[in-house]
mmCIF file of C-alpha atoms and ligand atoms in Angstrom:
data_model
loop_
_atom_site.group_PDB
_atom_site.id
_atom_site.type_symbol
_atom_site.label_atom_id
_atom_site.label_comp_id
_atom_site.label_asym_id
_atom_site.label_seq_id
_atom_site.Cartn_x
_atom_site.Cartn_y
_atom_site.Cartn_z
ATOM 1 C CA UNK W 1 60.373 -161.622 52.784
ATOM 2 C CA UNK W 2 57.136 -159.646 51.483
ATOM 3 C CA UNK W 3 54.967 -158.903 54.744
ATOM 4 C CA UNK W 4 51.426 -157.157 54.472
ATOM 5 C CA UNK W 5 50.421 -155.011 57.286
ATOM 6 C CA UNK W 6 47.054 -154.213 58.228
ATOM 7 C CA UNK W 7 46.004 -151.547 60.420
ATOM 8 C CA UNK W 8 49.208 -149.612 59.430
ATOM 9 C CA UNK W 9 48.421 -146.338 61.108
ATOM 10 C CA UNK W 10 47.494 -147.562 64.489
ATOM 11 C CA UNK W 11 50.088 -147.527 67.214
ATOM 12 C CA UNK W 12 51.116 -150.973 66.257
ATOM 13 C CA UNK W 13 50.711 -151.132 62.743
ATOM 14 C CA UNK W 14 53.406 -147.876 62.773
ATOM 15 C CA UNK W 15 55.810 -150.135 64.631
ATOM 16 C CA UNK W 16 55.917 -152.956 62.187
ATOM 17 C CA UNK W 17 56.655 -150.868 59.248
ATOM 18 C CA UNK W 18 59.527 -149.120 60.747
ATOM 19 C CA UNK W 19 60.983 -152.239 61.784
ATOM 20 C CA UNK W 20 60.167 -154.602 59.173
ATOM 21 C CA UNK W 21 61.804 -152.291 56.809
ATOM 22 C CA UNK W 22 64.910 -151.814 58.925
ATOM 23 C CA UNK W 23 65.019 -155.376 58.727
ATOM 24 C CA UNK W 24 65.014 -155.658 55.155
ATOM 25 C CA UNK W 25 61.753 -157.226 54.604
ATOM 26 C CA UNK W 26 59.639 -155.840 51.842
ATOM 27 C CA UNK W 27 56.503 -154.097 53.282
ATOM 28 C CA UNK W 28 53.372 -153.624 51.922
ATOM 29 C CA UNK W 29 51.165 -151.626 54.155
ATOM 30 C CA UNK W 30 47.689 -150.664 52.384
ATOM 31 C CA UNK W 31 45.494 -147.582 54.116
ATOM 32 C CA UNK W 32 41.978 -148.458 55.449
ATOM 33 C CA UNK W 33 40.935 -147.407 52.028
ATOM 34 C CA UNK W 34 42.589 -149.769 50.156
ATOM 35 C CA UNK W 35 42.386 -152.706 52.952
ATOM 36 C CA UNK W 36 39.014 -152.699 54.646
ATOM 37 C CA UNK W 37 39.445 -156.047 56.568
ATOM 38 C CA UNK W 38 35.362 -155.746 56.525
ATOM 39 C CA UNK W 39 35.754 -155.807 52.904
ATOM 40 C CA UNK W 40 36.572 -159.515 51.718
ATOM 41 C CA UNK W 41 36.819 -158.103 47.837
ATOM 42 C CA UNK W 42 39.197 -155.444 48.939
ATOM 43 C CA UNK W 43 41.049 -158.323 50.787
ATOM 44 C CA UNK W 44 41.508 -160.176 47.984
ATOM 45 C CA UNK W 45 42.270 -158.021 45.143
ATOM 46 C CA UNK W 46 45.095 -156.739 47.729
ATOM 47 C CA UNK W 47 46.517 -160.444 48.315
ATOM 48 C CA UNK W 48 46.556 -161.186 44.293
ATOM 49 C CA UNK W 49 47.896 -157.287 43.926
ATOM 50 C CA UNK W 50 51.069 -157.447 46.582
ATOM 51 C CA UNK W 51 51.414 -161.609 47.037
ATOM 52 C CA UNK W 52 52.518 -161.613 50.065
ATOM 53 C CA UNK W 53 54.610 -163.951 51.898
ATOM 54 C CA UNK W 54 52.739 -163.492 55.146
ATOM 55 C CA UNK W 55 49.666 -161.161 57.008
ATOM 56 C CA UNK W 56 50.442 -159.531 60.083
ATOM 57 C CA UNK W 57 46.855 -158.467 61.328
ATOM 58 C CA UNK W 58 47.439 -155.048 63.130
ATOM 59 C CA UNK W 59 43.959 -153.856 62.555
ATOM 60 C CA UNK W 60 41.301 -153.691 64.996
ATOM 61 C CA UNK W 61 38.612 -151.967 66.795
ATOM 62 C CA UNK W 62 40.437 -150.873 69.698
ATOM 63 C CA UNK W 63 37.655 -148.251 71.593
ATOM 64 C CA UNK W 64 37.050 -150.297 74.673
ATOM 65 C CA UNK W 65 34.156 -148.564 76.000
ATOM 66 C CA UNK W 66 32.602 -147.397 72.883
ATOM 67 C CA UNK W 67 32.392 -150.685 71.634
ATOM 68 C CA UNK W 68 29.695 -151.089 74.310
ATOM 69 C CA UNK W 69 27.524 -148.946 72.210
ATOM 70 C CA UNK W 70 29.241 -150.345 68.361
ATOM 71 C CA UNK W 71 29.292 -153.642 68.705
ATOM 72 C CA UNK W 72 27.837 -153.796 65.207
ATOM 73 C CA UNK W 73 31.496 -151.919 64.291
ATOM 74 C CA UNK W 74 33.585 -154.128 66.729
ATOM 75 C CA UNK W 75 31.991 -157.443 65.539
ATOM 76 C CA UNK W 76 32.470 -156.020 61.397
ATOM 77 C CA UNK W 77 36.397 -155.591 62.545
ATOM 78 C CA UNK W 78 37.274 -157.532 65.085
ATOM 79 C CA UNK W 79 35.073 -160.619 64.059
ATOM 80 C CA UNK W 80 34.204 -160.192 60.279
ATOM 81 C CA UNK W 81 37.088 -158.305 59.543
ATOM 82 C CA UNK W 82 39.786 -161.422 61.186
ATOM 83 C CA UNK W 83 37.817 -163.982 59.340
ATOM 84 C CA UNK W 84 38.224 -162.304 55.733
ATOM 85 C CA UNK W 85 41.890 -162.272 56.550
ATOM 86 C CA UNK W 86 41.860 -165.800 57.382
ATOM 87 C CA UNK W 87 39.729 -166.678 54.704
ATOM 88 C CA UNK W 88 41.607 -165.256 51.992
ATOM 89 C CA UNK W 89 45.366 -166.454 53.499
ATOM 90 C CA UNK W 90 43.699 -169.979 53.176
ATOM 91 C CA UNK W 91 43.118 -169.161 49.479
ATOM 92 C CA UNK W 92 46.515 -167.897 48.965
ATOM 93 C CA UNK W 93 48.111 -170.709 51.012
ATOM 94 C CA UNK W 94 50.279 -167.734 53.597
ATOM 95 C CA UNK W 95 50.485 -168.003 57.130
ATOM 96 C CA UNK W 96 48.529 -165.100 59.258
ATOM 97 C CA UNK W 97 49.876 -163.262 62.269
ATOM 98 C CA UNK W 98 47.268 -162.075 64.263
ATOM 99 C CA UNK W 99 47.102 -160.153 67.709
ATOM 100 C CA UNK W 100 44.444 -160.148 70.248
ATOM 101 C CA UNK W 101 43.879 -159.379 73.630
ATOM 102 C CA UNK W 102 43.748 -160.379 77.412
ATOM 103 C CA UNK W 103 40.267 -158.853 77.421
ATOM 104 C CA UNK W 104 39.022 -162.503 75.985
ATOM 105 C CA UNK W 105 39.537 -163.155 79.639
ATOM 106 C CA UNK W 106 37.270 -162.117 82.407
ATOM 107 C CA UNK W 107 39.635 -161.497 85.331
ATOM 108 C CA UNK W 108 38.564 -164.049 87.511
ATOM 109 C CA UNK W 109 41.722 -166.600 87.938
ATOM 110 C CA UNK W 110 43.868 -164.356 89.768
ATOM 111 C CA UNK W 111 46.667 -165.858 88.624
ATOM 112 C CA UNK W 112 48.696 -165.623 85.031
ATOM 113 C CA UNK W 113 46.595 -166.314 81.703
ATOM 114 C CA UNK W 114 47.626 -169.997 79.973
ATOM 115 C CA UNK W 115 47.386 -169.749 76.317
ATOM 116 C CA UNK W 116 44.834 -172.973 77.447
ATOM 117 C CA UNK W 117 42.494 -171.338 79.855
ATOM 118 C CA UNK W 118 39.130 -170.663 78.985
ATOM 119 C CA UNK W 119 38.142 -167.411 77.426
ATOM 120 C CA UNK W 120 35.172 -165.216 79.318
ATOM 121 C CA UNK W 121 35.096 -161.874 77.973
ATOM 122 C CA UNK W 122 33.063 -159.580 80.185
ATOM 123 C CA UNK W 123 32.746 -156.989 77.193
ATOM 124 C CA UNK W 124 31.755 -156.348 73.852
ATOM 125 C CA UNK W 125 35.174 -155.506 72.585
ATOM 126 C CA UNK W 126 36.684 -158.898 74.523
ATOM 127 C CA UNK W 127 34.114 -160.485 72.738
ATOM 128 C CA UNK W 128 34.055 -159.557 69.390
ATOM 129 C CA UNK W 129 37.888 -160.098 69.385
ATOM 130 C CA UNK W 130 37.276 -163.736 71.394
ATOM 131 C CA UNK W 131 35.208 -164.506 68.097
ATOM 132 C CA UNK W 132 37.968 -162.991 65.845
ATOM 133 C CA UNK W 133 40.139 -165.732 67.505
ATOM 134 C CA UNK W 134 37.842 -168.603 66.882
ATOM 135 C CA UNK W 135 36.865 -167.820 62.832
ATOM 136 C CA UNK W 136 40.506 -167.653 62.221
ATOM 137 C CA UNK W 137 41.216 -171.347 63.701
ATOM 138 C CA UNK W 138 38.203 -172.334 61.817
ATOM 139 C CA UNK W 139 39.477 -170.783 58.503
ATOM 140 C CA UNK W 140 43.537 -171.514 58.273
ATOM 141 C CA UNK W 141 45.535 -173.611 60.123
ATOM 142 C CA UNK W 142 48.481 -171.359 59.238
ATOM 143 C CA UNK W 143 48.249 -168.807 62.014
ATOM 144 C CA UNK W 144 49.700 -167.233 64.820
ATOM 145 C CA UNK W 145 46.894 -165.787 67.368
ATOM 146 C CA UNK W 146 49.452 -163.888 69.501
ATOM 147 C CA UNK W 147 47.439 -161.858 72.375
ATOM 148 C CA UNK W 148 48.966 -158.975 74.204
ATOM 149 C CA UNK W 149 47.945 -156.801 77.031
ATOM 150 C CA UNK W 150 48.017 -153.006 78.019
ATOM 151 C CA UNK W 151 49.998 -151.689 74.758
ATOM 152 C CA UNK W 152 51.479 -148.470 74.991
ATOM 153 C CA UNK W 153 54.594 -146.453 72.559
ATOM 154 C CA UNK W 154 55.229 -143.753 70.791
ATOM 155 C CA UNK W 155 52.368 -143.505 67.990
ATOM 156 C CA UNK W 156 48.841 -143.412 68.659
ATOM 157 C CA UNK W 157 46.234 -143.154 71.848
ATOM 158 C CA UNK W 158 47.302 -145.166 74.517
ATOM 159 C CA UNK W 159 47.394 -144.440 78.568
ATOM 160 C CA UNK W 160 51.398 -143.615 79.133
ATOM 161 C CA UNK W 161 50.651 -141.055 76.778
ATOM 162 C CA UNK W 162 47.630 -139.666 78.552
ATOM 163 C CA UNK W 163 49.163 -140.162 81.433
ATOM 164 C CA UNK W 164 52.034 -137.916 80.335
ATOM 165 C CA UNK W 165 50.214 -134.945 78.889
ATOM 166 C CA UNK W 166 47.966 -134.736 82.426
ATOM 167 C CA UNK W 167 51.442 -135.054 84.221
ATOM 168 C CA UNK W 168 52.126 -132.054 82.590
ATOM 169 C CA UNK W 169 48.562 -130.035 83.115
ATOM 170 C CA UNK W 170 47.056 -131.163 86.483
ATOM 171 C CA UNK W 171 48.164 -131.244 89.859
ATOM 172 C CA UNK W 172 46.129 -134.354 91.120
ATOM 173 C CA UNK W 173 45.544 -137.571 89.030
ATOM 174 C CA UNK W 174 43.284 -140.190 89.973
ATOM 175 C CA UNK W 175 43.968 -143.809 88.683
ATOM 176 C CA UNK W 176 42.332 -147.261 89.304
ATOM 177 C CA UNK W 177 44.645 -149.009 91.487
ATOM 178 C CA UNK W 178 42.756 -152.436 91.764
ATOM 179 C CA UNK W 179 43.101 -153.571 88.082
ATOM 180 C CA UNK W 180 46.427 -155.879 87.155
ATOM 181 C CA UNK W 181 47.817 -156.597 84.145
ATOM 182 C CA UNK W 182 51.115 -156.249 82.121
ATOM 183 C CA UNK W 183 52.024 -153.197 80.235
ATOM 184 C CA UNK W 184 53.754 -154.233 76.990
ATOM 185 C CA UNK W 185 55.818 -151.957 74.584
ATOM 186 C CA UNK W 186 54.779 -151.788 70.969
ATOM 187 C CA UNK W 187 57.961 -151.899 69.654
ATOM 188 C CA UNK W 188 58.693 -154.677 72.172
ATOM 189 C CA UNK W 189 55.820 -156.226 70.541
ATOM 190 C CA UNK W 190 56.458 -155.663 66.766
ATOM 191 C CA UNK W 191 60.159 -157.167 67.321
ATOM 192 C CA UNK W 192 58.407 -160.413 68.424
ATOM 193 C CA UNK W 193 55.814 -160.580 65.598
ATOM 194 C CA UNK W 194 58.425 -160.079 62.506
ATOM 195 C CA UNK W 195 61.196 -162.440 64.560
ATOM 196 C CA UNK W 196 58.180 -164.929 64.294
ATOM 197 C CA UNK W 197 57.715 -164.078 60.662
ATOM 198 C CA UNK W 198 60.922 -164.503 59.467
ATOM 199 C CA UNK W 199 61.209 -167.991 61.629
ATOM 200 C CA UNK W 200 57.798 -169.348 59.366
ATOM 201 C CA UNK W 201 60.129 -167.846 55.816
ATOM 202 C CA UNK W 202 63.027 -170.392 57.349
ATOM 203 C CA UNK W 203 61.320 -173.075 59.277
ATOM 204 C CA UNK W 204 58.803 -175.540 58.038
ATOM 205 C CA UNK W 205 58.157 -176.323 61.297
ATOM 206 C CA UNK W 206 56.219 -173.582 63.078
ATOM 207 C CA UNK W 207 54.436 -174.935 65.824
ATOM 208 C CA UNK W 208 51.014 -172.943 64.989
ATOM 209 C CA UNK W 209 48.483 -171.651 67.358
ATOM 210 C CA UNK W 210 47.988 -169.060 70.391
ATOM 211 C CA UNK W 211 50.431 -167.578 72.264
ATOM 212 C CA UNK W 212 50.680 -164.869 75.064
ATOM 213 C CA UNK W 213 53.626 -162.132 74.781
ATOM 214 C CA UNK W 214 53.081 -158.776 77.340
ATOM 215 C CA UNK W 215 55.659 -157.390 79.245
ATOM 216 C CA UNK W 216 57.427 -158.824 81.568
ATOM 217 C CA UNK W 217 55.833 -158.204 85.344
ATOM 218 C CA UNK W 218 52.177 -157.519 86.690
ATOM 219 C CA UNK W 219 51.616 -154.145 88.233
ATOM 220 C CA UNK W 220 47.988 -151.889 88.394
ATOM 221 C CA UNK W 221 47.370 -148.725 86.491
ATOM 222 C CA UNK W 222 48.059 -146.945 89.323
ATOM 223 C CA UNK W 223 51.266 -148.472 89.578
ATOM 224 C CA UNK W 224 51.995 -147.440 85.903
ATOM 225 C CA UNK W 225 50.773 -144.360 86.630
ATOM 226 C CA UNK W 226 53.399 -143.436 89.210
ATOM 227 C CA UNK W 227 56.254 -144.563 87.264
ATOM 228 C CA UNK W 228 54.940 -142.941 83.894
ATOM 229 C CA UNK W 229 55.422 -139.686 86.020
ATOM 230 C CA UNK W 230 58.116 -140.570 87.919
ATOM 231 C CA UNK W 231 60.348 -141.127 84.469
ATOM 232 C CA UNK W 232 58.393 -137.818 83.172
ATOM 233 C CA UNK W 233 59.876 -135.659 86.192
ATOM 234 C CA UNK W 234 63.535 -136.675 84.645
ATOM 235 C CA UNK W 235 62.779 -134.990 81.116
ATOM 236 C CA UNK W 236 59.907 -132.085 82.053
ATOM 237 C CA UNK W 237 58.248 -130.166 83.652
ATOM 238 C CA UNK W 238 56.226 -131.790 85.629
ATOM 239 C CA UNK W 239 53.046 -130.373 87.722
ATOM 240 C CA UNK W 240 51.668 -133.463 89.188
ATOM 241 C CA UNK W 241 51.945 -133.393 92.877
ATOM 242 C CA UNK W 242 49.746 -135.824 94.073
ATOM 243 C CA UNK W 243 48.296 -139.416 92.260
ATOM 244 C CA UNK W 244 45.747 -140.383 93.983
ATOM 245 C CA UNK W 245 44.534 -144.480 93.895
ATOM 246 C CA UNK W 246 40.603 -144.968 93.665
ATOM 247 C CA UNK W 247 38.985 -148.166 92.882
ATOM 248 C CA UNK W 248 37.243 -149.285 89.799
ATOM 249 C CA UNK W 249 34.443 -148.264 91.381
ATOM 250 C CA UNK W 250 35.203 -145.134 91.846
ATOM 251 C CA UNK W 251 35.804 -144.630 87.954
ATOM 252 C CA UNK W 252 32.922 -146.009 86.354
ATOM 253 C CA UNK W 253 33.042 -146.859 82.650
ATOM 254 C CA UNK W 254 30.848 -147.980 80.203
ATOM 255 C CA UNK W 255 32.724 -151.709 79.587
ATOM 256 C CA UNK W 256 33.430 -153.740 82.331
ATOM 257 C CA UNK W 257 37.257 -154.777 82.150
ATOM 258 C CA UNK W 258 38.643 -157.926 83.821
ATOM 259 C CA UNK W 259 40.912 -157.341 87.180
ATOM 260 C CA UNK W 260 43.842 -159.135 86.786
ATOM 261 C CA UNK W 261 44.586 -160.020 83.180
ATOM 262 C CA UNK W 262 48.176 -160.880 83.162
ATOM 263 C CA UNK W 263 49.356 -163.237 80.359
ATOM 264 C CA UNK W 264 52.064 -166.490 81.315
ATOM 265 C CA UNK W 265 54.165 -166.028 78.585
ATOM 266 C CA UNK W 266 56.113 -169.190 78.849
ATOM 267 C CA UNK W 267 54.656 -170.931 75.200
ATOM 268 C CA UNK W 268 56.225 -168.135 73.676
ATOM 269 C CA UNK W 269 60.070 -168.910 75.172
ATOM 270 C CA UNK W 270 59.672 -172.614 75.114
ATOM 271 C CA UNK W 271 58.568 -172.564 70.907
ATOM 272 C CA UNK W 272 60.215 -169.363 69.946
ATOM 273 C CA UNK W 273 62.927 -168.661 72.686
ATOM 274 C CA UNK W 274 61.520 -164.708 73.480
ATOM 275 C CA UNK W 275 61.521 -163.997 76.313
ATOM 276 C CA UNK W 276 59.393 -160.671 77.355
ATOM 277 C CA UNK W 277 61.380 -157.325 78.781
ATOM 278 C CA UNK W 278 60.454 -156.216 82.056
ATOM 279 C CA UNK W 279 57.852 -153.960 81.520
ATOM 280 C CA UNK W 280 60.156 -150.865 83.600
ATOM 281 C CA UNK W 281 62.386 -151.208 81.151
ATOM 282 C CA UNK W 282 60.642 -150.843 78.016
ATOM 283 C CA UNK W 283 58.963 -147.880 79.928
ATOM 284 C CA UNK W 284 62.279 -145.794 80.276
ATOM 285 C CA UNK W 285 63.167 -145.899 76.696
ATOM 286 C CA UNK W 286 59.434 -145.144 75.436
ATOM 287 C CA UNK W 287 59.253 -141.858 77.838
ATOM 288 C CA UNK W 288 62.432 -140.579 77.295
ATOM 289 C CA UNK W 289 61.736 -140.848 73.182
ATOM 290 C CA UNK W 290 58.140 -139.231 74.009
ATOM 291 C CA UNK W 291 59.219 -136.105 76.086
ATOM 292 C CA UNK W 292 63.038 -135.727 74.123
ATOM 293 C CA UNK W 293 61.152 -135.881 70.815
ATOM 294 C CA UNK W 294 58.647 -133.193 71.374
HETATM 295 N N1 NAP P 301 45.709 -150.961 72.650
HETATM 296 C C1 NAP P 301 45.783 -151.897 73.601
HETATM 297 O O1 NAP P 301 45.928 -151.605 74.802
HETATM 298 C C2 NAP P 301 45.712 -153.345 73.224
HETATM 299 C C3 NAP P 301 45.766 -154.313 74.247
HETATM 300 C C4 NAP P 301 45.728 -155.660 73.887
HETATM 301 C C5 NAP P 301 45.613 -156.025 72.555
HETATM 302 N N2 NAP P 301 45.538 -155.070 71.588
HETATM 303 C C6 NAP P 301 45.418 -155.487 70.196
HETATM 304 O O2 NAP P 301 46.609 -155.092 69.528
HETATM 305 C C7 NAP P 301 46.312 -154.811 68.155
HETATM 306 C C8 NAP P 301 46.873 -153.453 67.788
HETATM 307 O O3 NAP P 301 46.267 -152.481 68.613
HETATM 308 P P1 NAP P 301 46.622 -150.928 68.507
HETATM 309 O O4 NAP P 301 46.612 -150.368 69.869
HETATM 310 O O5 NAP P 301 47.803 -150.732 67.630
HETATM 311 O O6 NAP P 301 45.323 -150.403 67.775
HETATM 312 P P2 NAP P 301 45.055 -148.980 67.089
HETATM 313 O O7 NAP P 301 46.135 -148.035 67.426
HETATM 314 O O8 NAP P 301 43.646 -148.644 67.408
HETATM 315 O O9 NAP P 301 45.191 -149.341 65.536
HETATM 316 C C9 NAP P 301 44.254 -150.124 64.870
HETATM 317 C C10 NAP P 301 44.305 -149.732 63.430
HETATM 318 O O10 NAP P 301 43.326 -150.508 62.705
HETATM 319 C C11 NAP P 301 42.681 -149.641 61.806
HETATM 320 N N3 NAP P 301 41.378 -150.164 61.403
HETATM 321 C C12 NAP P 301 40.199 -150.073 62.069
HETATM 322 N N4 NAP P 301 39.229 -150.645 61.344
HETATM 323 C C13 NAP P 301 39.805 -151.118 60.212
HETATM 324 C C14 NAP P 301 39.314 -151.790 59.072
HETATM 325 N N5 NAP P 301 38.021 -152.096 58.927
HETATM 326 N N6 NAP P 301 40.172 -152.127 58.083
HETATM 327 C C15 NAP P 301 41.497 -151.806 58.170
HETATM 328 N N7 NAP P 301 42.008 -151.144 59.229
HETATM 329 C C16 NAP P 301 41.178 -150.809 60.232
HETATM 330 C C17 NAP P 301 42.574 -148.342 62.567
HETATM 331 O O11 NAP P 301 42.299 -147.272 61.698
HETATM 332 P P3 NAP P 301 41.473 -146.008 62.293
HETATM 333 O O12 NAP P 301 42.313 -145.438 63.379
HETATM 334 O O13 NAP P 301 41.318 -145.159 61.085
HETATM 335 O O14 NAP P 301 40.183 -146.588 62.807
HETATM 336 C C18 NAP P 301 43.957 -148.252 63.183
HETATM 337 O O15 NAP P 301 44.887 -147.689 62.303
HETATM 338 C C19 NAP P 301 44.807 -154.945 68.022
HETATM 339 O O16 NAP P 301 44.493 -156.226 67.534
HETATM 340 C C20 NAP P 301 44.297 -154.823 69.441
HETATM 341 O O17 NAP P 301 43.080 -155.498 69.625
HETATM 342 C C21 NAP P 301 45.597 -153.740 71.893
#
């Protein structure tokens, strides 16, 4: 199957190519260059260039809290950038894989996210990917809006990895302890995209639409925190003593985030039979590959 990946060099977009081609799928993955999703010309000439079978939509803008201040960037990606892709798998008749986020949500249920609940997003990065979501229904039917939460791995920024390096530098951390959600694995995550792909190659049937996938369990940062070090201590050395929990506010930021953003993932077993890893799980592998790599 020929898959086009966007947003090939973020943490995701690194996962899909290494596993789409050890699964034998053809992969096209164009730079930023080549594939501005802003760019609807780009876009295009890309499409008619690789003819692909299906769009996995890795790209995004993914800076939480400077969003607050380039919203004009996050709405061009996130927004603009998700209806091009839309727009142009319509004209090519392909189906569209497409990832968002639990920030669409504002934190306020207190209870697992349904794939049915109404979005809130209390920022601008929630929001410009809540409207990403809603041009790309408008645009193709064809689509899989798949939203995530917390993604961490091997490639790119994310917070186990910040985690680790202070692990390794400070004696004290201090992490919010009174935000929930569920840390999911990008390779955990790619898997489940390209098993979805290659069902819509073999299956006429796809039942298209949104659905949740994070890891498997709801926990606080804190909480991550002490297990990110906790695995780290088995591998380096390690000069964290103390992790301190503080409240969010005690760490102010420039976005507001929503508390407990934990996604039900049953939609995804029932249609697709995946069923999410428990987060701890995905965690030891992912560590042990950081600090035995370096
Ligand atoms: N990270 C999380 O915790 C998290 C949580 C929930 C959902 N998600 C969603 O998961 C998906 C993957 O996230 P990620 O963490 O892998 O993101 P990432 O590491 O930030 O990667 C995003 C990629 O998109 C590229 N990009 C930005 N603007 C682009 C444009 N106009 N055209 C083409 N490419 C562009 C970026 O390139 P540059 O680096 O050069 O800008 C980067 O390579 C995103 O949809 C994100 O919203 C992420």
């Amino acid at each position: 199957m020929k898959i086009l990946i966007t947003g090939a060099g973020g943490q995701l977009g690194r996962e899909l190519i290494n596993q789409g081609q050890l699964k034998g799928f053809s992969v096209q993955a164009p730079s930023e260059d080549d594939m501005d999703i802003t760019d609807l010309e780009k876009i295009d000439r890309c499409m008619a260039f690789h003819q692909p079978e299906v769009v996995i939509n890795a790209a995004a803008y993914t800076q939480v809290d400077k969003a607050e201040s380039e919203a004009a960037l996050a709405f061009a990606v996130n927004t603009t950038g998700s209806a091009n892709l839309a727009r142009m798998c319509a004209k090519n008749k392909i189906p569209l894989v497409h990832i968002s986020t639990d920030y669409v949500f504002d934190g306020q249920k207190g209870r697992s996210y349904l794939e049915t609940d109404a979005i809130s997003p209390v920022g601008v990065y929630g929001r410009s990917k809540a409207e990403g979501e809603i041009e790309i229904r408008s645009h193709l039917k064809e689509h899989i809006i798949l939203r995530t939460s917390w993604l961490y791995g091997i490639h790119g920024h994310n917070f186990a990895k910040t985690m680790l390096k202070l692990a390794t530098t400070k004696p004290k951390i201090r992490v919010v302890a009174d935000q929930y959600g569920s840390p999911t694995n990008a390779a955990d995550l790619a898997q489940t995209i390209l098993i979805i792909s290659d069902r819509m190659q073999f299956n006429n049937d796809v039942d298209w639409g949104t659905y949740h996938y994070c890891g498997q369990g709801v926990i606080s940062w804190y909480n991550f925190a002490e297990k990110i070090v906790g695995l780290a201590r088995l591998y380096a050395d390690v000069k964290t003593t103390r992790i301190e929990p503080i409240t969010t506010a005690d760490y102010p930021t420039r976005a507001l985030r929503p508390i407990y953003s934990a996604l039900d993932c049953s939609r995804i077993q029932k249609h697709f039979g995946i069923n999410p890893k428990p987060w701890q799980k995905s965690l030891e592998i992912t560590i042990k590959e950081l600090l035995v790599r370096r």
